[in-house]
mmCIF file of C-alpha atoms in Angstrom:
data_model
loop_
_atom_site.group_PDB
_atom_site.id
_atom_site.type_symbol
_atom_site.label_atom_id
_atom_site.label_comp_id
_atom_site.label_asym_id
_atom_site.label_seq_id
_atom_site.Cartn_x
_atom_site.Cartn_y
_atom_site.Cartn_z
ATOM 1 C CA MET A 508 11.938 -69.525 3.411
ATOM 2 C CA PRO A 509 8.956 -67.458 4.530
ATOM 3 C CA ARG A 510 8.091 -67.578 8.181
ATOM 4 C CA GLU A 511 4.902 -69.559 8.794
ATOM 5 C CA GLY A 512 2.292 -68.391 11.252
ATOM 6 C CA ALA A 513 0.552 -70.516 13.731
ATOM 7 C CA LEU A 514 -1.662 -72.543 11.161
ATOM 8 C CA GLY A 515 1.222 -73.395 8.790
ATOM 9 C CA THR A 516 0.319 -70.221 6.410
ATOM 10 C CA PRO A 517 3.003 -67.797 5.525
ATOM 11 C CA ALA A 518 3.184 -64.996 8.233
ATOM 12 C CA GLU A 519 2.309 -61.432 6.910
ATOM 13 C CA ALA A 520 5.304 -59.043 7.083
ATOM 14 C CA PRO A 521 4.603 -56.282 9.679
ATOM 15 C CA ALA A 522 3.556 -53.132 8.071
ATOM 16 C CA ALA A 523 5.959 -50.278 7.779
ATOM 17 C CA LEU A 524 5.317 -47.249 10.271
ATOM 18 C CA PRO A 525 5.520 -43.932 8.379
ATOM 19 C CA VAL A 526 8.583 -42.131 9.273
ATOM 20 C CA ASP A 527 8.259 -38.926 11.202
ATOM 21 C CA ASP A 528 10.433 -36.376 9.525
ATOM 22 C CA GLY A 529 9.462 -33.747 12.057
ATOM 23 C CA ILE A 530 7.701 -31.607 9.524
ATOM 24 C CA ASP A 531 4.058 -30.797 9.737
ATOM 25 C CA TYR A 532 1.705 -28.583 7.365
ATOM 26 C CA TYR A 533 -1.568 -26.575 8.161
ATOM 27 C CA TYR A 534 -3.363 -24.123 6.100
ATOM 28 C CA GLU A 535 -4.891 -20.624 6.451
ATOM 29 C CA ARG A 536 -7.426 -18.827 4.264
ATOM 30 C CA VAL A 537 -5.587 -16.453 2.177
ATOM 31 C CA CYS A 538 -7.901 -13.569 2.723
ATOM 32 C CA THR A 539 -7.698 -13.898 6.529
ATOM 33 C CA SER A 540 -4.066 -15.446 6.908
ATOM 34 C CA ARG A 541 -2.372 -12.094 7.941
ATOM 35 C CA THR A 542 -2.895 -9.331 10.513
ATOM 36 C CA ASP A 543 -3.836 -5.738 9.194
ATOM 37 C CA GLU A 544 -3.728 -7.098 5.579
ATOM 38 C CA ALA A 545 -4.559 -4.664 2.821
ATOM 39 C CA LEU A 546 -6.708 -7.132 0.506
ATOM 40 C CA ASP A 547 -9.934 -5.768 0.087
ATOM 41 C CA PRO A 548 -13.381 -7.721 -0.051
ATOM 42 C CA ALA A 549 -13.771 -7.665 -3.721
ATOM 43 C CA ARG A 550 -10.179 -9.224 -4.205
ATOM 44 C CA CYS A 551 -10.855 -12.041 -1.731
ATOM 45 C CA VAL A 552 -13.900 -13.018 -3.692
ATOM 46 C CA LEU A 553 -11.989 -13.153 -6.960
ATOM 47 C CA LEU A 554 -9.151 -15.261 -5.093
ATOM 48 C CA ASN A 555 -11.899 -17.817 -3.745
ATOM 49 C CA ASP A 556 -13.709 -17.837 -7.009
ATOM 50 C CA GLN A 557 -10.619 -19.561 -8.451
ATOM 51 C CA CYS A 558 -11.930 -22.599 -6.452
ATOM 52 C CA ASP A 559 -14.774 -23.564 -8.607
ATOM 53 C CA ALA A 560 -14.200 -27.203 -8.995
ATOM 54 C CA LYS A 561 -16.997 -27.938 -6.422
ATOM 55 C CA PRO A 562 -19.196 -25.807 -4.435
ATOM 56 C CA ASP A 563 -17.814 -23.493 -1.601
ATOM 57 C CA GLY A 564 -14.264 -23.854 -2.373
ATOM 58 C CA VAL A 565 -11.745 -21.848 -0.353
ATOM 59 C CA PHE A 566 -8.300 -20.539 -1.503
ATOM 60 C CA VAL A 567 -5.650 -21.434 1.096
ATOM 61 C CA GLU A 568 -1.967 -20.953 1.836
ATOM 62 C CA TRP A 569 0.100 -23.742 3.436
ATOM 63 C CA ILE A 570 2.466 -23.292 6.395
ATOM 64 C CA GLN A 571 5.240 -25.510 7.192
ATOM 65 C CA VAL A 572 5.937 -26.388 10.921
ATOM 66 C CA ASP A 573 9.347 -27.737 11.735
ATOM 67 C CA ARG A 574 9.121 -29.456 15.252
ATOM 68 C CA ARG A 575 12.909 -30.280 15.050
ATOM 69 C CA THR A 576 13.601 -26.643 16.381
ATOM 70 C CA ASP A 577 12.882 -25.547 19.756
ATOM 71 C CA PRO A 578 10.546 -23.796 19.693
ATOM 72 C CA PRO A 579 8.960 -25.125 16.385
ATOM 73 C CA SER A 580 9.440 -22.779 13.603
ATOM 74 C CA GLU A 581 6.767 -21.859 11.096
ATOM 75 C CA THR A 582 7.357 -21.000 7.349
ATOM 76 C CA ARG A 583 4.910 -19.815 4.865
ATOM 77 C CA THR A 584 5.516 -21.977 1.790
ATOM 78 C CA GLY A 585 3.845 -19.810 -0.793
ATOM 79 C CA ARG A 586 2.015 -22.650 -1.905
ATOM 80 C CA ASN A 587 -1.630 -22.173 -2.564
ATOM 81 C CA THR A 588 -4.468 -24.825 -3.320
ATOM 82 C CA CYS A 589 -8.433 -24.874 -3.141
ATOM 83 C CA ILE A 590 -10.175 -26.929 -0.292
ATOM 84 C CA TYR A 591 -13.690 -27.909 -0.407
ATOM 85 C CA PRO A 592 -16.182 -29.325 2.194
ATOM 86 C CA GLY A 593 -16.005 -32.848 2.936
ATOM 87 C CA GLU A 594 -12.621 -33.391 1.417
ATOM 88 C CA VAL A 595 -9.534 -33.902 3.630
ATOM 89 C CA PRO A 596 -7.026 -31.414 2.563
ATOM 90 C CA GLU A 597 -3.525 -32.335 1.592
ATOM 91 C CA PRO A 598 -0.557 -29.913 1.255
ATOM 92 C CA PRO A 599 0.879 -29.878 -2.110
ATOM 93 C CA THR A 600 4.317 -31.214 -1.205
ATOM 94 C CA ALA A 601 4.304 -34.755 -1.906
ATOM 95 C CA GLY A 602 6.590 -35.101 1.336
ATOM 96 C CA GLU A 603 9.119 -32.731 -0.237
ATOM 97 C CA PRO A 604 10.659 -30.029 1.892
ATOM 98 C CA ALA A 605 8.909 -26.744 0.911
ATOM 99 C CA ALA A 606 10.719 -24.080 -0.968
ATOM 100 C CA GLU A 607 11.536 -20.788 0.667
ATOM 101 C CA PRO A 608 8.590 -18.701 -0.399
ATOM 102 C CA ILE A 609 9.260 -15.529 -2.320
ATOM 103 C CA VAL A 610 8.185 -12.434 -0.161
ATOM 104 C CA ILE A 611 8.336 -8.935 -1.191
ATOM 105 C CA THR A 612 9.257 -6.730 1.878
ATOM 106 C CA ILE A 613 8.941 -3.235 2.455
ATOM 107 C CA ALA A 614 12.592 -2.648 1.897
ATOM 108 C CA GLU A 615 12.171 -3.877 -1.702
ATOM 109 C CA PHE A 616 8.777 -2.050 -2.171
ATOM 110 C CA GLN A 617 10.592 1.084 -0.923
ATOM 111 C CA SER A 618 13.454 0.743 -3.554
ATOM 112 C CA GLN A 619 11.047 0.670 -6.516
ATOM 113 C CA PRO A 620 10.944 3.836 -8.586
ATOM 114 C CA ILE A 621 7.616 5.103 -7.182
ATOM 115 C CA ALA A 622 6.782 8.364 -8.803
ATOM 116 C CA PRO A 623 6.283 11.059 -6.012
ATOM 117 C CA SER A 624 3.081 13.371 -5.662
ATOM 118 C CA VAL A 625 3.099 16.542 -7.442
ATOM 119 C CA VAL A 626 2.417 19.571 -5.388
ATOM 120 C CA PHE A 627 0.160 22.587 -6.426
ATOM 121 C CA SER A 628 -0.988 25.806 -4.967
ATOM 122 C CA GLN A 629 -3.896 27.870 -5.730
ATOM 123 C CA PRO A 630 -3.143 30.696 -6.731
ATOM 124 C CA LEU A 631 0.202 30.476 -7.889
ATOM 125 C CA ASN A 632 2.584 29.959 -5.055
ATOM 126 C CA PHE A 633 1.312 32.728 -2.851
ATOM 127 C CA GLY A 634 -1.524 33.405 -0.349
ATOM 128 C CA LEU A 635 -2.618 35.621 2.358
ATOM 129 C CA LYS A 636 -1.656 35.925 5.976
ATOM 130 C CA ASN A 637 -4.423 34.448 8.363
ATOM 131 C CA ALA A 638 -6.373 33.402 5.220
ATOM 132 C CA HIS A 639 -6.624 29.804 4.018
ATOM 133 C CA SER A 640 -3.987 28.907 1.287
ATOM 134 C CA ASN A 641 -5.061 25.952 -0.782
ATOM 135 C CA VAL A 642 -2.445 23.345 -1.355
ATOM 136 C CA TYR A 643 -2.896 19.872 -2.972
ATOM 137 C CA ALA A 644 -1.369 17.085 -4.754
ATOM 138 C CA GLU A 645 -1.756 14.726 -7.641
ATOM 139 C CA ALA A 646 -0.797 11.335 -7.182
ATOM 140 C CA GLN A 647 -1.355 8.111 -9.484
ATOM 141 C CA GLU A 648 -1.577 4.414 -9.103
ATOM 142 C CA GLN A 649 1.387 2.734 -10.491
ATOM 143 C CA GLU A 650 2.671 -0.771 -11.521
ATOM 144 C CA PHE A 651 6.080 -2.340 -11.857
ATOM 145 C CA THR A 652 7.297 -5.471 -13.437
ATOM 146 C CA PHE A 653 10.883 -6.954 -12.461
ATOM 147 C CA ASP A 654 12.613 -10.129 -11.873
ATOM 148 C CA PHE A 655 13.368 -11.145 -8.285
ATOM 149 C CA ARG A 656 15.018 -14.564 -7.095
ATOM 150 C CA ASN A 657 14.435 -16.095 -10.486
ATOM 151 C CA ALA A 658 10.856 -15.198 -10.623
ATOM 152 C CA GLN A 659 8.906 -12.314 -12.386
ATOM 153 C CA ILE A 660 7.198 -10.012 -9.981
ATOM 154 C CA ARG A 661 4.144 -7.934 -10.865
ATOM 155 C CA LEU A 662 3.826 -5.112 -7.948
ATOM 156 C CA ARG A 663 1.099 -2.484 -7.643
ATOM 157 C CA ALA A 664 1.159 0.776 -5.700
ATOM 158 C CA TRP A 665 -1.364 3.157 -4.969
ATOM 159 C CA PRO A 666 -1.357 6.335 -2.468
ATOM 160 C CA VAL A 667 -3.422 6.055 0.721
ATOM 161 C CA SER A 668 -2.475 8.972 2.950
ATOM 162 C CA TYR A 669 -0.468 12.432 2.660
ATOM 163 C CA LEU A 670 1.758 13.785 5.261
ATOM 164 C CA TRP A 671 1.934 17.572 4.850
ATOM 165 C CA ASP A 672 4.354 19.858 6.547
ATOM 166 C CA TYR A 673 3.550 23.503 5.969
ATOM 167 C CA GLY A 674 6.863 24.684 6.673
ATOM 168 C CA ASP A 675 5.916 27.054 9.558
ATOM 169 C CA GLY A 676 6.236 24.298 12.158
ATOM 170 C CA THR A 677 2.763 22.589 11.601
ATOM 171 C CA SER A 678 1.881 19.569 9.874
ATOM 172 C CA THR A 679 -1.142 17.247 9.275
ATOM 173 C CA THR A 680 -1.895 14.061 7.723
ATOM 174 C CA THR A 681 -4.935 13.678 5.168
ATOM 175 C CA THR A 682 -6.435 10.582 3.380
ATOM 176 C CA VAL A 683 -7.163 12.790 0.418
ATOM 177 C CA PRO A 684 -4.662 14.821 -2.100
ATOM 178 C CA GLY A 685 -7.165 17.739 -2.104
ATOM 179 C CA GLY A 686 -7.736 19.556 -5.530
ATOM 180 C CA PRO A 687 -8.390 22.997 -7.000
ATOM 181 C CA ALA A 688 -11.171 25.301 -5.622
ATOM 182 C CA GLU A 689 -13.264 27.541 -8.015
ATOM 183 C CA GLY A 690 -11.704 30.704 -9.060
ATOM 184 C CA ASP A 691 -8.333 32.057 -7.493
ATOM 185 C CA ALA A 692 -9.279 30.379 -4.252
ATOM 186 C CA PHE A 693 -8.243 33.164 -1.884
ATOM 187 C CA ASN A 694 -9.256 32.297 1.627
ATOM 188 C CA THR A 695 -11.055 29.216 0.362
ATOM 189 C CA GLU A 696 -10.896 26.357 3.053
ATOM 190 C CA THR A 697 -10.229 22.818 1.476
ATOM 191 C CA PRO A 698 -9.227 19.433 3.096
ATOM 192 C CA THR A 699 -5.677 20.402 2.550
ATOM 193 C CA SER A 700 -5.533 24.009 2.868
ATOM 194 C CA HIS A 701 -3.570 25.959 5.490
ATOM 195 C CA GLN A 702 -3.582 29.376 7.311
ATOM 196 C CA TYR A 703 -0.354 31.081 7.731
ATOM 197 C CA LEU A 704 -0.034 33.336 10.797
ATOM 198 C CA ASP A 705 3.070 35.337 9.503
ATOM 199 C CA THR A 706 4.083 36.491 6.331
ATOM 200 C CA GLY A 707 7.372 35.221 4.551
ATOM 201 C CA ASP A 708 8.318 32.430 2.215
ATOM 202 C CA TYR A 709 7.498 28.782 3.467
ATOM 203 C CA ASN A 710 8.656 25.564 1.736
ATOM 204 C CA VAL A 711 5.687 23.143 1.867
ATOM 205 C CA THR A 712 7.053 19.311 1.837
ATOM 206 C CA LEU A 713 4.879 16.282 1.291
ATOM 207 C CA THR A 714 5.350 12.776 2.027
ATOM 208 C CA THR A 715 2.945 10.363 0.379
ATOM 209 C CA PHE A 716 2.341 6.830 1.578
ATOM 210 C CA PHE A 717 1.861 4.101 -0.770
ATOM 211 C CA ALA A 718 0.169 0.567 -0.053
ATOM 212 C CA GLY A 719 1.059 -2.177 -2.379
ATOM 213 C CA ASP A 720 0.458 -5.890 -3.395
ATOM 214 C CA TYR A 721 2.544 -8.274 -5.711
ATOM 215 C CA SER A 722 2.128 -11.241 -7.863
ATOM 216 C CA VAL A 723 4.708 -13.820 -8.164
ATOM 217 C CA ASP A 724 4.934 -15.724 -11.723
ATOM 218 C CA GLY A 725 1.267 -14.851 -12.288
ATOM 219 C CA ALA A 726 0.015 -16.163 -8.976
ATOM 220 C CA PRO A 727 -2.884 -14.388 -7.183
ATOM 221 C CA PHE A 728 -1.660 -10.856 -5.602
ATOM 222 C CA GLN A 729 -0.791 -10.709 -1.944
ATOM 223 C CA PRO A 730 -0.439 -7.540 0.090
ATOM 224 C CA ILE A 731 2.970 -6.152 1.030
ATOM 225 C CA ALA A 732 3.293 -5.615 4.933
ATOM 226 C CA GLY A 733 3.995 -1.955 5.558
ATOM 227 C CA GLN A 734 3.606 1.229 3.237
ATOM 228 C CA ALA A 735 6.297 2.989 1.124
ATOM 229 C CA GLU A 736 7.238 6.598 2.033
ATOM 230 C CA VAL A 737 7.911 8.794 -0.979
ATOM 231 C CA PRO A 738 8.777 12.549 -0.545
ATOM 232 C CA SER A 739 7.768 15.277 -3.082
ATOM 233 C CA ALA A 740 9.962 18.166 -4.024
ATOM 234 C CA PRO A 741 9.396 21.262 -1.842
ATOM 235 C CA HIS A 742 6.801 23.665 -2.920
ATOM 236 C CA LEU A 743 7.678 27.471 -2.180
ATOM 237 C CA MET A 744 4.658 29.394 -0.610
ATOM 238 C CA SER A 745 5.023 33.178 -0.454
ATOM 239 C CA ILE A 746 2.654 34.733 2.208
ATOM 240 C CA TRP A 747 1.556 38.263 1.908
ATOM 241 C CA ARG A 748 -0.228 40.652 4.291
ATOM 242 C CA THR A 749 -3.326 42.648 3.419
ATOM 243 C CA GLU A 750 -3.852 46.436 3.997
ATOM 244 C CA ALA A 751 -6.703 48.597 4.356
ATOM 245 C CA HIS A 752 -6.856 51.700 2.252
ATOM 246 C CA SER A 753 -9.532 54.446 1.500
ATOM 247 C CA VAL A 754 -9.932 55.037 -2.310
ATOM 248 C CA ALA A 755 -12.050 57.477 -4.400
ATOM 249 C CA ASP A 756 -12.399 55.072 -7.509
ATOM 250 C CA ASP A 757 -13.455 51.597 -7.829
ATOM 251 C CA CYS A 758 -11.251 49.069 -10.134
ATOM 252 C CA LEU A 759 -13.428 49.954 -13.108
ATOM 253 C CA GLU A 760 -12.706 53.838 -12.885
ATOM 254 C CA ASN A 761 -9.048 53.105 -12.046
ATOM 255 C CA PRO A 762 -7.825 49.445 -12.856
ATOM 256 C CA SER A 763 -4.362 50.216 -11.647
ATOM 257 C CA GLY A 764 -5.517 51.323 -8.257
ATOM 258 C CA ILE A 765 -4.815 50.002 -4.854
ATOM 259 C CA GLY A 766 -6.147 46.726 -4.529
ATOM 260 C CA CYS A 767 -7.124 46.327 -8.242
ATOM 261 C CA THR A 768 -4.117 44.261 -8.986
ATOM 262 C CA THR A 769 -2.746 40.939 -7.437
ATOM 263 C CA PRO A 770 0.799 39.558 -7.334
ATOM 264 C CA LEU A 771 -0.348 37.331 -10.341
ATOM 265 C CA ASP A 772 -0.338 40.687 -12.382
ATOM 266 C CA ARG A 773 2.868 41.941 -11.385
#
C-alpha cells in the first residue's frame, strides 16, 4: 500500500538525488587552449566556421576533471563540440567516462621519415678566405599518413628554422633557407652566407627544425607541442686564398694567365 500524505492522498516519493561520481567537465576554445600553440589565425577561422548551425558558434574541446584524486587531475578528452551564445553547453559524454585522447607527441613526430634539407653552395663547394661564401638549403613541406592506436593519423610538417654549423667553430640560426645569388656569388653576402677567416676544408652541417600538426580520423588539425630536429648530410667547403700578381696581358689576350681561371675550370 502506498504511504499516504497528511490529507489522505498518496505521498510523492522523494526525488532521487544525482549521484556524484567525482567527474566534472569544462571546455576551452581550441584555438586558445594551449600555450605556445602553432595554430595560425586562418586555421582558427576555419575551425570556428564549422560551428555554423547558429550565429557566433565557437569550436571547443572538453577537459575532464577527476576530483577523486588529490590534487584533482585534468585530462583532455579529445572530444570537440560547438557552443552557441544563450545555450548551456553540455559535454559530449552522456555521463560515460572519457576515452583517453590520442596525442601525437614530439617523440612520435621525430620518428617520422621527414626528409632533411639539401645543402648547396655557390660556386660549387668552394669560396675565398675573408669573402662571403654563399651556402643555402632547400627544404619542403611534407605530409604523412599512418595508423596509430586504431586511428588513422594525418600529419603535416613544415620547416621553420635552420641551425647552421659552418665547421670553423661558428654557427647561426636563420628563419630562411637562403638561396642562390646572381652569377658565381663570389663575396656576395646573403642571409645564410659565411666568411671563413682561414683556408682549408670545412664540413658545413645543417639542422632543420620542423613544426607540425595532425588530424585524427579526419578531425580538425591540432598542433604538435615541440619541433622535430632533422640533420642534413655534411656539405664540404674548400676555402682558397687570393694572391696579387702583376701581369702584362689581360684575360682576353691570355685566357690561361694568372687570375683568368677559377677552380671551376680546373
